[in-house]
Short mmCIF file of C-alpha atoms and ligand atoms in Angstrom, two decimals:
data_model
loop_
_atom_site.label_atom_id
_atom_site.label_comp_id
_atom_site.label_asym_id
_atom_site.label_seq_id
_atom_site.Cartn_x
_atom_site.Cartn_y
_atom_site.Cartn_z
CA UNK D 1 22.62 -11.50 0.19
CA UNK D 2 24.90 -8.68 1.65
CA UNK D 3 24.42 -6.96 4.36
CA UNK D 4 23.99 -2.98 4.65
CA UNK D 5 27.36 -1.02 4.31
CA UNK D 6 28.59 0.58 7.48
CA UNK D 7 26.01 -1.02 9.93
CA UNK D 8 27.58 -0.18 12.76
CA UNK D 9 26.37 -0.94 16.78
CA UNK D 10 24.17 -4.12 17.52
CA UNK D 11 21.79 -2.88 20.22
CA UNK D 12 23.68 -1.86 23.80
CA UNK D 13 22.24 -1.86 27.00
CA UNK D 14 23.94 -1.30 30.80
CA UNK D 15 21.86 -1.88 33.61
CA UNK D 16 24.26 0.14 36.16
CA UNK D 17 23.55 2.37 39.03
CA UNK D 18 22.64 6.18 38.82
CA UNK D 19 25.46 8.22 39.48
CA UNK D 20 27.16 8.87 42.65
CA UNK D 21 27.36 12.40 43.32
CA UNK D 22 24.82 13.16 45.57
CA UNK D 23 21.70 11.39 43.47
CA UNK D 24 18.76 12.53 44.74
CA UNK D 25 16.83 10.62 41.97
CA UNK D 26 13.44 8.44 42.79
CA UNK D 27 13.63 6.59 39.66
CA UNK D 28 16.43 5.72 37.01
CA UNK D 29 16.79 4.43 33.59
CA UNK D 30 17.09 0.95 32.29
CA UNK D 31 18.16 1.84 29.17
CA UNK D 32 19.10 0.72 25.63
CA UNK D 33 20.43 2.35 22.62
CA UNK D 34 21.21 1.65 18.91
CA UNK D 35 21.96 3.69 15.52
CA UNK D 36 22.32 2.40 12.34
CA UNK D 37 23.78 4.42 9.23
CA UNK D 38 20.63 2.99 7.19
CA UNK D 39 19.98 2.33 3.73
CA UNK D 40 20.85 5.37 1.76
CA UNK D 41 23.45 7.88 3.42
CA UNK D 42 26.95 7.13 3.41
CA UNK D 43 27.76 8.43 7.16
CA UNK D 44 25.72 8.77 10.31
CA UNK D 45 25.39 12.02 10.97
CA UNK D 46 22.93 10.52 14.06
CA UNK D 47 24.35 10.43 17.71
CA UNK D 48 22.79 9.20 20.81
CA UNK D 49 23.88 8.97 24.64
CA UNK D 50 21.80 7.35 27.49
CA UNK D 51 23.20 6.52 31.15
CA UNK D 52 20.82 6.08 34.45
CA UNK D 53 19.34 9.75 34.36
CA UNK D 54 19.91 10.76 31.15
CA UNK D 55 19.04 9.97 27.40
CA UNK D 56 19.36 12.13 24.22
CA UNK D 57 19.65 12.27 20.85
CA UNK D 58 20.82 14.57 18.04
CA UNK D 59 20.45 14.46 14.14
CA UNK D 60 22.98 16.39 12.12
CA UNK D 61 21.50 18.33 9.64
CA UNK D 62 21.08 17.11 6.32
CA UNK D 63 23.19 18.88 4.00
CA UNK D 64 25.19 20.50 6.55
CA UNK D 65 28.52 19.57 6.18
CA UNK D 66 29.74 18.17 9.42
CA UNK D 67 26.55 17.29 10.98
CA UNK D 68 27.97 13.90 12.29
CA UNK D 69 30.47 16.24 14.17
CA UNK D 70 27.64 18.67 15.48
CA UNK D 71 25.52 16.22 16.56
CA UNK D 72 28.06 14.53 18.74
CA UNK D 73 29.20 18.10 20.37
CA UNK D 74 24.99 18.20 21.67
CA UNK D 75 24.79 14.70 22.93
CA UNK D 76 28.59 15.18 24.32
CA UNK D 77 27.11 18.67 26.04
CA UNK D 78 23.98 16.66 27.44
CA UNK D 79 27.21 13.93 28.98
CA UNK D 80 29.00 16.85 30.55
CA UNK D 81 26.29 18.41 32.27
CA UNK D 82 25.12 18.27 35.85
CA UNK D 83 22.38 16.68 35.52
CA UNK D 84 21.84 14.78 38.96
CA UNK D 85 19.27 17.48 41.33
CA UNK D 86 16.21 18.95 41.71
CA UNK D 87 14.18 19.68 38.30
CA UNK D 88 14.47 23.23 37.75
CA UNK D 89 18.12 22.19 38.56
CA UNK D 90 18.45 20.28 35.88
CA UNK D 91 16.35 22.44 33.50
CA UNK D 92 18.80 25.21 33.86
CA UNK D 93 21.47 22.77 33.38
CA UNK D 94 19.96 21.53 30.43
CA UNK D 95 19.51 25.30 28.96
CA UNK D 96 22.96 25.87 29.37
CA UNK D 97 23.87 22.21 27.77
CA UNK D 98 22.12 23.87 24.83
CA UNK D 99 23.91 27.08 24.69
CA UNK D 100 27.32 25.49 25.54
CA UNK D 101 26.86 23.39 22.61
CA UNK D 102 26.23 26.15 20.43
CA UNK D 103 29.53 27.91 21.31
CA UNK D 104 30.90 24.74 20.67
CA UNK D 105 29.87 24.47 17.35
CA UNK D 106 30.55 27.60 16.35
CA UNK D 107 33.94 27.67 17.80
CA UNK D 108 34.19 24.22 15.83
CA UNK D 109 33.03 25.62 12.54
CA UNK D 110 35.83 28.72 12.57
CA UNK D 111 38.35 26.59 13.29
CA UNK D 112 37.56 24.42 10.38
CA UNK D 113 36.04 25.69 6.84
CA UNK D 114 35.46 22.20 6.03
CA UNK D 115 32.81 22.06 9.01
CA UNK D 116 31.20 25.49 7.67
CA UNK D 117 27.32 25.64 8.33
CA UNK D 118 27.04 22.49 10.43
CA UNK D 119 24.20 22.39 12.78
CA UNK D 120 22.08 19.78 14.77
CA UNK D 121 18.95 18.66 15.82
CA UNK D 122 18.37 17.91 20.19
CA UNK D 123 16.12 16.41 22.17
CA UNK D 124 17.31 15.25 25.85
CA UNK D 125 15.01 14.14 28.60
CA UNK D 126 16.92 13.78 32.57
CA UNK D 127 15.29 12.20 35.63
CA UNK D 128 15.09 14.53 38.46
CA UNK D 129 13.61 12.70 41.26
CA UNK D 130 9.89 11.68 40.13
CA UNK D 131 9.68 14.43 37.46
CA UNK D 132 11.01 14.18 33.51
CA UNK D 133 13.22 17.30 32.69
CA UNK D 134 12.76 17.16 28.43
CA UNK D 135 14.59 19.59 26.68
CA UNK D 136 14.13 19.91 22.64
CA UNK D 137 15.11 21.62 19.37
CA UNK D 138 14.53 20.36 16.01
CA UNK D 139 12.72 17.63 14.82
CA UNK D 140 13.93 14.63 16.48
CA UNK D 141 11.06 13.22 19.22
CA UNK D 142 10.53 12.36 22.19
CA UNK D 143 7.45 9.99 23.51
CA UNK D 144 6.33 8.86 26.50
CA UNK D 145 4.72 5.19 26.30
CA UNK D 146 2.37 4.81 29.34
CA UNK D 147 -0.61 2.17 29.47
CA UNK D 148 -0.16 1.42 26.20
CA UNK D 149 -0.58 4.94 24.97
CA UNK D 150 1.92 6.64 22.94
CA UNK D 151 1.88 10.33 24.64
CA UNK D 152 4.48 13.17 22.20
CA UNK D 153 6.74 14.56 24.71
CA UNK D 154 8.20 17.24 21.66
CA UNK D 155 6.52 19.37 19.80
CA UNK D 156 8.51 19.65 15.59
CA UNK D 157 10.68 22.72 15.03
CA UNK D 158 9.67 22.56 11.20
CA UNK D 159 7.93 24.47 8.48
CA UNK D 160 5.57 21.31 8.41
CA UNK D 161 4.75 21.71 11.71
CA UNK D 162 4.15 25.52 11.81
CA UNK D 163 1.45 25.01 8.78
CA UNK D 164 -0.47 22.12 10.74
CA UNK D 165 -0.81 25.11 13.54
CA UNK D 166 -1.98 27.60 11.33
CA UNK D 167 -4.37 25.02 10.36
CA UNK D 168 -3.29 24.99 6.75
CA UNK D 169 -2.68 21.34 6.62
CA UNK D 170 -3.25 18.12 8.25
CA UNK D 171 -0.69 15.40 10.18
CA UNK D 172 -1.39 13.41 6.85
CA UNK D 173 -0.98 15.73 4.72
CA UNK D 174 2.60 16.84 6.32
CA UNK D 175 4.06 12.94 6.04
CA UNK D 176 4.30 13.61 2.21
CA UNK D 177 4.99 17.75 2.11
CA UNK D 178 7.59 18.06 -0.22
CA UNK D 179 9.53 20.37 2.32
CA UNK D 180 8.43 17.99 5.71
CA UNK D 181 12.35 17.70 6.28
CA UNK D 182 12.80 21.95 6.92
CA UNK D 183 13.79 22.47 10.11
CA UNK D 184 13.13 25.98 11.53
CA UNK D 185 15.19 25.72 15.02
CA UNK D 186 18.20 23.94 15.54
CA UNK D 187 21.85 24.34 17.04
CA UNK D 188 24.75 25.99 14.89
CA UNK D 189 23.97 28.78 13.36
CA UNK D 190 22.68 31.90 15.56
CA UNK D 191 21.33 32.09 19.10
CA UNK D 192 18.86 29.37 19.92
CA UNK D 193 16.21 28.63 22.36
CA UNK D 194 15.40 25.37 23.32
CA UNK D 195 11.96 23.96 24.81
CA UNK D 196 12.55 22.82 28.10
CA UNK D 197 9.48 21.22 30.05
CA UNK D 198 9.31 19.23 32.82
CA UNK D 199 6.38 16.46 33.75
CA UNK D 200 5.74 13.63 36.32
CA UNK D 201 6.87 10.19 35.79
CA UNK D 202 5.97 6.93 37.14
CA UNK D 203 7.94 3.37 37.09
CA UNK D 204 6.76 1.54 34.36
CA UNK D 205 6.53 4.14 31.97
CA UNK D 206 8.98 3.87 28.93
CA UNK D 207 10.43 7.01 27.06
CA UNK D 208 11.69 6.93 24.03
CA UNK D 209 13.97 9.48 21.87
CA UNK D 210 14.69 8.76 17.78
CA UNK D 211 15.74 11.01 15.42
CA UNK D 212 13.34 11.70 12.14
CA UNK D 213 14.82 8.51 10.50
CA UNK D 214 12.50 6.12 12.53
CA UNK D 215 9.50 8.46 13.30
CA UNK D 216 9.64 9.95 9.73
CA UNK D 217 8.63 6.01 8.26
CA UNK D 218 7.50 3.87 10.94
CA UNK D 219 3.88 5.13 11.46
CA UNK D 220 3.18 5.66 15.50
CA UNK D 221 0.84 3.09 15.87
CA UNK D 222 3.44 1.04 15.06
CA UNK D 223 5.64 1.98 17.08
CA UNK D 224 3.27 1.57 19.96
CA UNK D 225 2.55 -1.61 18.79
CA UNK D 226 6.04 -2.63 19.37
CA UNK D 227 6.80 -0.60 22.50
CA UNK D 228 3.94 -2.31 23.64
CA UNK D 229 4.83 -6.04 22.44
CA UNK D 230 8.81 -6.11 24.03
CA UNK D 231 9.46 -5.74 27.90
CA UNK D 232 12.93 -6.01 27.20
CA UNK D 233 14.48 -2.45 25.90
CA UNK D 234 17.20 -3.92 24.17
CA UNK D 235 14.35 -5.99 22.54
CA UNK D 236 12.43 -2.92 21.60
CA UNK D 237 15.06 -0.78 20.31
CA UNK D 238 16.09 -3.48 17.92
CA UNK D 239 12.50 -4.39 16.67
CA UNK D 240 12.37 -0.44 16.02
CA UNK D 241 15.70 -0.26 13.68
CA UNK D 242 14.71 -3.42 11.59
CA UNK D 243 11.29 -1.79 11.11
CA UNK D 244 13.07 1.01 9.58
CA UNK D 245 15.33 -0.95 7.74
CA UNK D 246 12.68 -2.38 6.55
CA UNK D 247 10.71 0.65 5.28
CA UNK D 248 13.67 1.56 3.51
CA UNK D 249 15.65 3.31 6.08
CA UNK D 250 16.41 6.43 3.91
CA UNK D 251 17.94 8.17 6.59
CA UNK D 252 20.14 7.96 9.79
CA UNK D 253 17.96 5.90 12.25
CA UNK D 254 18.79 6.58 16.37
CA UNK D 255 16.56 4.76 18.70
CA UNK D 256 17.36 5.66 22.49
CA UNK D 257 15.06 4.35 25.22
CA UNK D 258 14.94 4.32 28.99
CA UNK D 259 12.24 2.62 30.91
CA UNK D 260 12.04 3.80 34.15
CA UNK D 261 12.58 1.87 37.41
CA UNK D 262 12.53 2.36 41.26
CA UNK D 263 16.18 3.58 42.29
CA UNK D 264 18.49 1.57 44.92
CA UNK D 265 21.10 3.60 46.53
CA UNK D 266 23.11 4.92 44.01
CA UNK D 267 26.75 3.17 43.66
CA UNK D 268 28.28 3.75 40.11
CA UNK D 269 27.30 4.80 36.36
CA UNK D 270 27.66 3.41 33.10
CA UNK D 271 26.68 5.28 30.14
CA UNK D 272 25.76 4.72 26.10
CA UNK D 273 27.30 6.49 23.37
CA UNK D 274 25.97 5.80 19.84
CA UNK D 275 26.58 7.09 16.32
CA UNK D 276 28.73 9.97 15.52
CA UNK D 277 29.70 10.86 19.05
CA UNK D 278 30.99 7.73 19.32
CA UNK D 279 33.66 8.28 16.74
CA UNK D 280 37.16 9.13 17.65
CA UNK D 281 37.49 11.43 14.55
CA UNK D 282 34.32 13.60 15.74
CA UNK D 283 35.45 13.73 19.27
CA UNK D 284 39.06 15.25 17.99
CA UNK D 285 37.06 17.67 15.84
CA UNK D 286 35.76 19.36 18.21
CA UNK D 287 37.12 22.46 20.00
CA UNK D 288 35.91 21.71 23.78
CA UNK D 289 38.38 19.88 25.66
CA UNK D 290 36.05 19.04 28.23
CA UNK D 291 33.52 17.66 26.02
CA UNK D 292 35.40 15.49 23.62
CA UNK D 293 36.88 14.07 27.05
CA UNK D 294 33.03 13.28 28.74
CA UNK D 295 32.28 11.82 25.29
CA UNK D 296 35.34 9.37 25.26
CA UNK D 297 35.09 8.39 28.58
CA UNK D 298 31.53 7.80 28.61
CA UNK D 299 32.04 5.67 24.58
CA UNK D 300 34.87 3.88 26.23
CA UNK D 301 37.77 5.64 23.92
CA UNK D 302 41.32 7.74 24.67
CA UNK D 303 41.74 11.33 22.96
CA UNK D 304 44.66 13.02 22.78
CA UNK D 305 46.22 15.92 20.77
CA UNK D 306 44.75 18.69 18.84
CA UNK D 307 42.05 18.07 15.92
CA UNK D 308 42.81 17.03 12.55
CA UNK D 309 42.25 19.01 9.88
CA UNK D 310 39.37 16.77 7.80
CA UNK D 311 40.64 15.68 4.77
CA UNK D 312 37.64 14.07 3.51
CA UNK D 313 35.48 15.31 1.01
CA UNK D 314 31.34 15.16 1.82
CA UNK D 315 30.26 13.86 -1.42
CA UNK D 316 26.76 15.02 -0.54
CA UNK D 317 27.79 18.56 0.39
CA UNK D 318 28.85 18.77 -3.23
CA UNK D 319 25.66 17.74 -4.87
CA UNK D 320 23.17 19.58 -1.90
CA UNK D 321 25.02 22.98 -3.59
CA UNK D 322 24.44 21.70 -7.07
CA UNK D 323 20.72 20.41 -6.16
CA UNK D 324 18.96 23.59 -6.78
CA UNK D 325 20.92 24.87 -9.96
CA UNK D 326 20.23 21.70 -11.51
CA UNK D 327 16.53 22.16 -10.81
CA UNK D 328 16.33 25.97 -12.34
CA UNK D 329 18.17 25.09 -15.45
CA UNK D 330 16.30 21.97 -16.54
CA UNK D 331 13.72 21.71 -19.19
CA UNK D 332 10.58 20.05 -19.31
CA UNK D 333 11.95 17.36 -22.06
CA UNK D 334 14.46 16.63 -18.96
CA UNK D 335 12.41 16.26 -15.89
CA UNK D 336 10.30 14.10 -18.33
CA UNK D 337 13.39 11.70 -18.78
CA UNK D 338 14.65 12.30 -15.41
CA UNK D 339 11.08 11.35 -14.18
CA UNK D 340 10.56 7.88 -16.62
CA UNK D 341 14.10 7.15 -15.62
CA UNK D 342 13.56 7.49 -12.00
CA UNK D 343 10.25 5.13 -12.35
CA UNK D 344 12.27 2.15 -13.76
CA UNK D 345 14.99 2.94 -10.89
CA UNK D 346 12.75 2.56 -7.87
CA UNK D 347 12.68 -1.41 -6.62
CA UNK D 348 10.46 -2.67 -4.30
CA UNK D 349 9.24 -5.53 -2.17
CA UNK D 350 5.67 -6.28 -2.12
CA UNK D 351 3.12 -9.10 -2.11
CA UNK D 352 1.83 -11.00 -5.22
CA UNK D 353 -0.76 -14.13 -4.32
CA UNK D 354 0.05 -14.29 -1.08
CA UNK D 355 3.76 -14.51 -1.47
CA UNK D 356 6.29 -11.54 -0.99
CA UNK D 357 7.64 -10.38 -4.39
CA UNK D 358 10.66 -7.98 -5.41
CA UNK D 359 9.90 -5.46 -8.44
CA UNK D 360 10.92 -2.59 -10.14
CA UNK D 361 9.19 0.58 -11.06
CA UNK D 362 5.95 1.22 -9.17
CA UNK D 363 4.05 -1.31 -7.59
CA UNK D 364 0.79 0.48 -8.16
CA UNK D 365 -1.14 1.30 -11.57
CA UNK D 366 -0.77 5.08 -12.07
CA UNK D 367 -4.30 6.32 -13.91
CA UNK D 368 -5.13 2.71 -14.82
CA UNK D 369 -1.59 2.70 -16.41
CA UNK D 370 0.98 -0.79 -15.21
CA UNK D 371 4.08 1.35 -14.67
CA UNK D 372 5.95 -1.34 -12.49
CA UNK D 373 6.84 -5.32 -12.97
CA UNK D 374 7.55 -8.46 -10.53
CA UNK D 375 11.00 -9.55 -11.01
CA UNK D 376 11.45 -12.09 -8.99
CA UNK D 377 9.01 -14.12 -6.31
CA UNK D 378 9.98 -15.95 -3.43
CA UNK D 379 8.60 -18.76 -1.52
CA UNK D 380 7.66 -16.62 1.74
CA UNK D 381 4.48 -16.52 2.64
CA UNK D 382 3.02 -13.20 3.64
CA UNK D 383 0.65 -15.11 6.12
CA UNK D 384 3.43 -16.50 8.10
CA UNK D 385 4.73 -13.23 8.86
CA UNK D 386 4.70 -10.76 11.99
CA UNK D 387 1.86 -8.49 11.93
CA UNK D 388 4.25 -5.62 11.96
CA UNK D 389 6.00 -6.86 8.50
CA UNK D 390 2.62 -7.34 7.03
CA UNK D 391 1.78 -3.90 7.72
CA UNK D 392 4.45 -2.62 5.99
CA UNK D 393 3.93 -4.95 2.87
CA UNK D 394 0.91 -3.84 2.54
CA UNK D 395 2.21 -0.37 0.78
CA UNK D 396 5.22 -1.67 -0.52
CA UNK D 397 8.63 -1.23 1.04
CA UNK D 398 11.08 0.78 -0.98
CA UNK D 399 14.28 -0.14 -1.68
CA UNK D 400 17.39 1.38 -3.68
CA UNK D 401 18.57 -1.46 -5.69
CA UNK D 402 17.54 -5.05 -6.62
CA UNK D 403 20.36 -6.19 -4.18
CA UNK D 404 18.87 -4.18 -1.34
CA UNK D 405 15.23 -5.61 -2.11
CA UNK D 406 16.58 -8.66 -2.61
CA UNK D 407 18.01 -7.87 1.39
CA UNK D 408 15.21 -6.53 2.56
CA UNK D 409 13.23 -10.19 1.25
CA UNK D 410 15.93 -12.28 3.23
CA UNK D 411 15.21 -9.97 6.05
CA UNK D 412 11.38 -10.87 6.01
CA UNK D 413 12.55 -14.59 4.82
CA UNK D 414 14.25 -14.86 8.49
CA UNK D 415 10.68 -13.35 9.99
CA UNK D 416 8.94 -16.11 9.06
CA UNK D 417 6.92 -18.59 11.63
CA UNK D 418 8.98 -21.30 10.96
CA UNK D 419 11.95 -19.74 9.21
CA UNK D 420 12.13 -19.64 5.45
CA UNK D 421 14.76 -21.32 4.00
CA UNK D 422 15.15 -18.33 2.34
CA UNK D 423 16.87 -16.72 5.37
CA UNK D 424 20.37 -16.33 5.15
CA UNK D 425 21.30 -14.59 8.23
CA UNK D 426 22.17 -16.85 10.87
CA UNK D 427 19.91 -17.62 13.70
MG1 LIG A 1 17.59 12.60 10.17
#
């Protein structure tokens, strides 16, 4: 069974010093980080940076071409910034992280027609001293995980979001809006304002920062159940992305997290730089000298030269803009064919006596009417799985092709207390 195309960066993790230059921090990160491409999209338009006082994360728009490149200007912005003082230090310095990447991308975007209407999701959190500096726009999130209590540091910069305020529908009811993915506030585009907050911190505490591709299918009380279940971060972050995977991973998933820890005397820093900032291609895109240089120093990498003009054409660009045409001009008799079509498309992995199952169409009876079928059934049993995976079985987990549920059954195969045989990866 294959692997997913374009996985990209096992799980990272430094364990350096806070920086140098005149630290005044009580506490610093020990942090890890990971982003994976997922199941569906062809790029990662996700990018993530953490180092000893810093951690953030951006999510390119969907549809917006050049997201992977406008995400990587806001996390390369949060790199650049002085982040290392007192907290409303560091929340001005965040501000103008936010309004530096904006020039940035708009500076990018004229340069370039091929980056036209890119924009970017943010949420950044620095230590300053014994205080949490968060600053956020969009919809990725930020948590704190104290006690065993999963605590939202962000608040959703959606359309979702501004109905459950008006009290016009429920958290429940906005996890299967049709329109849960509009995002009201980002970068690119116009003048922004970001949400900048600041809060007490402890050691022990753990935050974590994902982008919409983890939160939007991994339910929280999972993900407290397995920010409560790993001490190790590295641990944590890469029980996160395999739950995702898991559930289908249908977008971009970036999982950044720092638990915090009493600070020696500062000596050096090492730093994290994950998904599309860590590209060379999207660092020479950019039209900041000074941030495309943070961003390859911190990811390791050497720029030189001017940009390249991008060649390469965003297959998903081209049918976003042919999307809504497609909608107006179809017939009933279509969506009809479209819809029985899609039905016998969908695969999933689920559990049939006991044992986990792959099948097509949908697992439940619609009105009392079988609309799906087992294809195949394996020999793992659901009882000798994590609770986590068990959760997740126990709606189905989606899944593109038969290959990829086939995947996604090795996957669980290699969860298994013992191992299946069925597990192919090796151990
Ligand atoms: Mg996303």
């Amino acid at each position: 069974m294959s692997e997913h195309p374009q996985r990209n960066e096992p799980p990272q993790q430094t364990d350096s010093e806070p920086a140098s230059s005149g630290a005044s921090s009580t506490y610093r990160f020990h942090f890890a980080a990971r982003s994976d491409v997922g199941s569906v999209r062809e790029q990662n338009e996700d990018s993530g940076y953490a180092t000893s006082h810093a951690l953030a994360v951006a999510d390119g728009l969907g549809g917006h071409a050049g997201g992977e490149v406008a995400s990587a200007i806001a996390v390369g912005a949060v790199a650049t910034a002085a982040l290392v003082s007192h907290a409303s230090a560091v929340a001005e310095s965040l501000h103008e992280a936010v309004q530096r990447a904006n020039e940035v991308i708009d500076a990018t975007e004229s340069h370039d027609a091929h980056l036209s209407g890119m924009g970017t999701t943010l949420t950044a959190v620095a230590i300053a001293g014994s205080a949490l500096v968060i600053c956020h726009i969009g919809d990725s999130r930020g948590y704190l995980f104290r006690d065993n209590v999963l605590i939202p540091l962000t608040v959703d910069h959606t359309y979702v979001q501004s109905l459950i305020d008006a009290g016009r529908l429920t958290a429940e009811q906005a996890q299967h809006h049709p329109q849960r993915s509009v995002v009201l506030r980002a970068l690119g585009g116009g003048p922004v304002t970001a949400d900048v907050s600041v809060r007490d911190i402890r050691e022990g505490d753990r935050i974590l920062l994902c982008s919409d591709g983890l939160s939007g299918v991994v339910p929280d009380a999972l993900l407290t159940r397995v920010l409560g279940g790993y001490d190790d971060p590295t641990a944590a972050v890469q029980a996160l992305v395999e739950l995702a995977l898991l559930a289908g991973a249908p977008d971009n998933v970036t999982v950044v997290l720092g638990d915090v820890v009493s600070s020696p005397a500062p000596s050096r820093d090492g730093a994290i730089v994950i998904g599309a900032a860590g590209e060379l291609r999207n660092q020479q895109a950019m039209q900041s000298e000074d941030i495309r240089s943070g961003l390859a120093s911190a990811s390791g990498q050497k720029t030189s030269g001017a940009a390249p003009k991008r060649v390469e054409t965003n297959l998903r660009t081209h049918l976003t803009r042919w999307r809504l045409p497609l909608m107006f001009t179809a017939g009933l008799l279509v969506m009809l064919t479209l819809v029985r079509i899609w039905i016998f498309s969908q695969w999933w992995v689920g559990v049939d006596s006991q044992h986990v199952v792959v099948g097509r169409g949908i697992p439940q009876p619609v009105l009392g009417v079988n609309m799906g079928k087992v294809v195949s059934r394996t020999s793992i049993l659901v009882s000798r799985l994590p609770e986590y995976e068990r959760m997740l079985l126990n709606d189905s987990i989606s899944a593109r092709s038969q290959s990829d549920a086939d995947n996604i059954a090795s996957r669980l195969a290699c969860r298994t207390v013992p191992v299946s045989s069925e597990c192919a990866e090796p151990r």
